[in-house]
C-alpha cells in the first residue's frame, strides 16, 4: 500500500497511510470477517426486544403531561373505571430516589405530586394491563390536575444554565487589532431525531431475589444498571441488564433507556410479573432525546493573506427540560467550535440552558456537528470576502503537526487535516469544477435574472454547485472522561477451551460483534470463528464503559488487544516453544480457565486539567474532509445532493467494509441534517412527531457517496485506531450548504437549508453582517 | 377485548351496497390512508369495515366513447403500467409515479385517493384539470359527479355515506394538453407542498381554450384557480402572459403555514412552476 509522509515537525515523524482502493473491491469483505449477526438479521430470525416472549407478561404505557410547564396537583383515575384489573404506578411507588441517574440528579423518574412538570411529554404515571386494548381504552381516563406555570422556550432567554465554558488563548484584542478584515456571523441549527429503525423497547422481569432483569434495546448496559440501583434501591446483583439485538442507536439509546427501564421495572415490581414497554414511533419521536439546537456567533479577524488571527465564538445550546448529558455535549461543541484551524488569539464561550421542551441528549457527533457547521460557514464567508478559494483558505490555516489548540494542547502526532483536505480536493477535482460552476453562474447572471423575480421561473431550470468542508473530531471521551471511567475489558480462555471476549460494548449495527473477535483472533493467531463474543449482560461482563463517543474500537478495542496479548503470553509461557493456537486447548485442560481483565490506563503524555480546562482535551483527533455536489432546482429551490466525497482519517482501519459503512451512513445522516430534517415546535411540543412528517432522506435522495479512508495512527492505542462513528457526521452538512451557495449565490446560515429558506434568501440577500475594518 | 372492527369482504357490488345501506361502515381498498390513521391513533377505530379488495367490478382501465375510464380500485402501479394511460393521460401516469413509493403504489388506489379527499392528494388536481367525472353508486342508484363538484370542504366530499366510488371517467378532447408538477420534501414517500395540473386546448390562432389550472396543498381542498384560468383563456403562452398568469395565481392563492411548508413558499413556488409550465409550452 502506498504510504505518504507528511511534513515532519518537532522531531516527530508523522505517517499517514491511504488505503488504496485498487487493492480490494469496494463492497467486498475479502479478507475481513462477515458480520456476526448479519445472517440472523438478513433472514429475519434475529430477535429484537419486542420479539421476545415472556409468558404472562403485561404491557405498560406512560401517561405523560400535555403541558410544557405546570405544577402537578393530583393524579385522578376516573372513579367510574374498575382499576382493580390493571396496575397504576406513580412517583409514590419508587422505592429509592426519584431520579434518573445521569450527570445531574435533576430528572425524576415520574413527576411527584406537588412537583413541576417541565415539558409536554414528561412522564407522570404508568399503567400496565394484560393487553394493549385495555391500555388504549384506559389511558385517557387518568386525569392530571395541574396549575399552569409560565414556560420558557427561548434558550437565550432562559436563566437556568446547565453548564458554561470559557476557553481563552492569546490576546483577543491584540488579534483583532492586527486583522485586515473582521467578519461576523450568526448560525443556527435545530433539533435532529436519531431515527433508529427499531423504536425504544424494554422488558422488565422481576427477579426471585427482589431484583429486576431488564431486556432491552440500548447502548449502555451499565448506565441502565446504575439507574436501576439508584431509583429502585437494588444491589449490583439484584439489578441485571441484558442488551438484546438493537436496531440502531446513534446516541438516542445512550441515556433514555434508563428512563424506560425504570418505568417498566416499577410496573413489573407492582404487577409482580414481566412488563413490556415498547414505544411506538410517535411516542419515540415525541418524548425521547434529540440533537441539541444551537445558536453560534462568530467574530473572526483575518489578515489579507487569509491567516486567522482572532476568533471570538459564542455557543448557546438548548438543553431542553433536563440536564441529561448536556454539559458534555456543550463541552465537545465548544472545544470544536473553532474548527480544525490554527489561530493564536481565541475565546470560546458556551452555555447551555434549560427550556420547557423535551430534553436533548446524545446524537452522533455530540455537539460538534452544530459548532463545526458554524465554523465552516464562517470560513466560507471569509474566503468570499477575501476573494480566495475556500480550499486555499483552509490550506493556509489547517492544523499541522506541533500546532497548539485553544486549550494549549500541542498536536504531537496523528495530524491529518492537510492530508484529508488534499485527498478530497484531488478526488473531487474541486477547483476545476468550481471554475465551471462559477462560469455557469456568471452566465446566469449575464441573463439578468439572478436573483430571479419571485414569481417567475428561471431561464435555467437548475444550477450546479460544489462545496467543501473540513472538520476534526476529538477521539474518545473529552478531557479526563476515560480516566474517571476506568473501563475494564476481558479476554478469556475458558476451562473447556473456548476463547471469549467480554465487554459491555454493544452491537447496534456498527459492527462491535464483528471487529472485537477479529482483533482478538488477529492477536492470538487463531481463526476469527474460534473467538466468541460474550453477551452484553451485566451479570457476565464487567463495565468497559458506554458504547458512545466513537470510543469502542479505539479505547475498548485497545484494551481487548492488550488483554489478548497478555493471554497469549501467559499461555505460551506455560508451553515453551508452542504457539498459542496449538497450545491453548491443552492449556485449558491442564490449568483451567485463564481470564485477563484489562483496565484502562491513561494514555502516556495525555493530560487534561478539568478545573482550568487546559491541556489535552482529547488523546488524538480524527480528521475529515467532504466535497459535496448539488443540483438546485431554480424554480423551487429543491436541493438534490448528487454526490459526496468523504475522506476520513480514522487512525487505523480495522474492517474496511464496516468502516466505509460508517462513513456512508454518517454522511447520509449529515445530508439529511443539512437539507430536510427539521423538527418544528409550537409551545414546546414537536409538531412533526411522526414518520409521515419528520422526513429523512430515502434511498432515492441518497447521494452517491465515495468514502476514502486515511490512516494517521494514534500511538497511544495498540492498533492506532481513533474511531469512526461520529467523524463523518461533522463534515458533510457544511459541505452541502457551501455547495448550495455555489449554485445559488445565497448563504443559508440556519440548518436545515430547506427550499423555503433558500428561496427566501434568494429574494433578500445579505443576511449576515460583514464588517470590514477601515484601513 | 380488542375492538377489532368486523370486516365484510363482499365479492359483488350489490353486496357492498347492502352493507352500506345497513349502517355505518368504513370502506377500505388499499388501506394506505385508513391503516395509517388506525396505527397512528388519529381517530377512533371504525366498528365495521367494508373491504373492497375482492370486488372485480371496481377494476379495469378502458377506452369508452372517447373517454379513459379507470375503475376505483385501479392502483397507482396499474396506472403506471397501463399502455392506455400512458398513451392518453401521461400526466396521470406521472402523478401516480410520485405517490409514496413502490409499496404504496402497489396498494393505493385512485378511488381511495379521491375518497380520502386530502387537500394534498396527488391525483386530484389532474381530475380537476381534466374535467374528470366520478361515477358513484349505491342501492339508490348511480350518479355522475364532476370532479369540480366533488370536493366540498376539508376532507368532505359529495359522496353519501351509502355510496361507493365506482369509476372515474376522463374525457379525452382532441388537442388537449395536460401537464403535472409535484413539489415535495424528498424524492419518495413525500406528501406534497404544492401539486399542480395545467390543461389547455390549442387550436392555433384563437389562443388557448378550456384552460384549467388546478392545485393541491394550497387550500382546504384541491382547487382550481379560476382567475388565473381567465388570464390564460384566449391567450398564447408568451412571456408577458406567463408573467401575468403567475402574478394572478400568487394573488389568488391563500395557502397556509403548516408542518410541511410555508404560505410564502407555496404561493411563490405555485407561481414559478406555472410560469415554468407556460415557458415550456411556449417554447421560450
XYZ file of N, CA and C in Angstrom, chain A residues 72 75 87-99 108-115 123-126 231-233 263 266-267 269-270:
105
model
N -47.861 19.863 39.322
C -48.752 18.704 39.375
C -49.463 18.705 40.728
N -53.190 13.297 40.619
C -53.405 12.321 39.547
C -54.719 11.639 39.881
N -52.625 -2.108 36.715
C -51.707 -1.547 37.706
C -51.358 -0.119 37.306
N -51.480 0.775 38.271
C -51.038 2.154 38.046
C -49.834 2.392 38.951
N -48.788 2.973 38.411
C -47.635 3.338 39.249
C -47.402 4.841 39.144
N -47.065 5.425 40.266
C -46.740 6.851 40.308
C -45.423 7.009 41.074
N -45.028 8.257 41.248
C -43.781 8.529 41.958
C -43.786 7.912 43.357
N -44.976 7.793 43.947
C -45.078 7.237 45.299
C -44.625 5.776 45.344
N -44.569 5.110 44.202
C -44.169 3.692 44.167
C -42.666 3.487 44.013
N -41.919 4.579 43.922
C -40.482 4.432 43.685
C -39.772 4.117 45.007
N -39.131 2.948 45.106
C -38.513 2.565 46.386
C -37.281 3.398 46.733
N -36.556 3.850 45.764
C -35.332 4.607 46.036
C -35.507 6.074 45.703
N -34.442 6.674 45.166
C -34.506 8.095 44.812
C -35.298 8.275 43.522
N -36.146 9.280 43.506
C -36.915 9.561 42.287
C -36.036 10.339 41.307
N -35.045 9.637 40.786
C -34.011 10.264 39.962
C -33.626 9.295 38.836
N -36.697 13.535 37.285
C -37.388 12.486 38.037
C -37.791 11.337 37.124
N -37.957 10.180 37.736
C -38.484 9.025 37.005
C -39.942 9.303 36.629
N -40.665 9.858 37.592
C -42.053 10.291 37.385
C -42.239 11.564 38.195
N -42.983 12.512 37.676
C -43.193 13.762 38.405
C -44.026 13.469 39.657
N -43.537 13.865 40.832
C -44.311 13.602 42.051
C -45.437 14.637 42.223
N -46.426 14.299 43.029
C -47.478 15.267 43.365
C -46.801 16.476 44.016
N -47.176 17.659 43.582
C -46.537 18.873 44.096
C -45.297 19.246 43.315
N -44.855 18.349 42.447
C -43.651 18.612 41.660
C -43.969 19.396 40.392
N -43.094 12.123 31.710
C -43.802 11.004 32.340
C -44.328 11.384 33.726
N -45.603 11.078 33.964
C -46.244 11.415 35.239
C -46.740 10.151 35.942
N -47.298 9.231 35.177
C -47.802 7.988 35.770
C -47.608 6.862 34.769
N -47.730 5.631 35.271
C -47.544 4.454 34.415
C -48.748 3.545 34.578
N -32.674 4.234 41.733
C -34.097 4.540 41.915
C -34.865 3.380 42.549
N -34.381 2.176 42.347
C -35.110 1.020 42.888
C -34.435 0.464 44.146
N -33.364 1.102 44.544
C -32.597 0.676 45.723
C -32.233 -0.809 45.624
N -39.284 2.712 34.273
C -40.748 2.654 34.169
C -41.239 1.214 34.109
N -40.834 -0.449 37.558
C -41.822 -0.058 38.574
C -43.121 -0.825 38.376
N -43.537 -0.933 37.129
C -44.767 -1.665 36.832
C -44.590 -3.153 37.112
N -42.537 -4.615 39.211
C -42.472 -4.875 40.651
C -43.871 -4.828 41.262
N -44.677 -3.872 40.773
C -46.013 -3.720 41.336
C -46.961 -4.816 40.835
